[in-house]
XYZ file of C-alpha atoms in Angstrom:
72
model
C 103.436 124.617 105.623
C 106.119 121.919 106.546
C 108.219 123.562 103.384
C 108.019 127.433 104.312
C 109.000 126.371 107.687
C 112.015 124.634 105.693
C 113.067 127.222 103.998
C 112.372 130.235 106.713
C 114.402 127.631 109.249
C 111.878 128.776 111.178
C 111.596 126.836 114.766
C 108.679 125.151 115.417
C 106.364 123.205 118.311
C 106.706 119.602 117.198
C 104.697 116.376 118.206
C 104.838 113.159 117.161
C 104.746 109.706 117.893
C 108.293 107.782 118.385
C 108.867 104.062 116.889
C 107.876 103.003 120.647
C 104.632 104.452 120.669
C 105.856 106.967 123.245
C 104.935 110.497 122.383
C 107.358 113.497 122.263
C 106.868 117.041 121.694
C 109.790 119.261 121.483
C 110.971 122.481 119.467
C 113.099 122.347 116.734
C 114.124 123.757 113.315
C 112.857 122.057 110.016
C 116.098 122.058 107.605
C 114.201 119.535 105.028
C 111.257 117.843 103.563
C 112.436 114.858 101.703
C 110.723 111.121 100.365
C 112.647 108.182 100.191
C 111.576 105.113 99.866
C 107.992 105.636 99.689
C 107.951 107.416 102.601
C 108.428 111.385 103.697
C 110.581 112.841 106.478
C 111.603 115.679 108.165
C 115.055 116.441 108.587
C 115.762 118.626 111.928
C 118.224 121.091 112.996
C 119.681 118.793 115.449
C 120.631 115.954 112.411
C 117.262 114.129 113.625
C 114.960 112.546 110.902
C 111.433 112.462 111.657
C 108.493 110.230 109.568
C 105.546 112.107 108.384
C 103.319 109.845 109.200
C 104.421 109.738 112.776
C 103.848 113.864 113.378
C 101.208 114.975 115.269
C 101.187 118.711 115.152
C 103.291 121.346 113.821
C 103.055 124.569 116.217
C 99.698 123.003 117.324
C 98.079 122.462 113.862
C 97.534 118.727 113.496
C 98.175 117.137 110.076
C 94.466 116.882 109.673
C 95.020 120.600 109.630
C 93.083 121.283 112.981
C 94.049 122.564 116.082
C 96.020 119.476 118.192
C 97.768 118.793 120.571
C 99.164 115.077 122.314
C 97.529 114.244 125.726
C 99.659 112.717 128.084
């Protein structure tokens, strides 16, 4: 999913969970899907790079691939 977004540069409903713990949810286009160092990230139309393992939902489909959203 996180790769056709990619490629359609399709913008999406994004939530995750910043280095701080606080959450954010904001919309935004996916340019990228890219590992480095062990780890996968998103790379976002704004220049922002975003950890997989800190997202949450991807126009409300959590990574568990169920309906999800953050609760304040």
């Amino acid at each position: 999913v996180l790769e056709s977004c990619a490629t359609l540069r399709k913008t999406v409903h994004i939530e995750s969970i910043l280095p701080n713990g606080a959450c954010q949810s904001r919309r935004a286009v996916i340019i990228a899907v890219f590992s480095k160092g062990g780890a996968e990230y998103l790379t976002l139309g704004d220049g922002e790079t975003v950890r997989l393992d800190a997202l949450v939902s991807v126009d409300g489909c959590g990574v568990d691939g169920r309906a999800h959203h953050l609760r304040a």
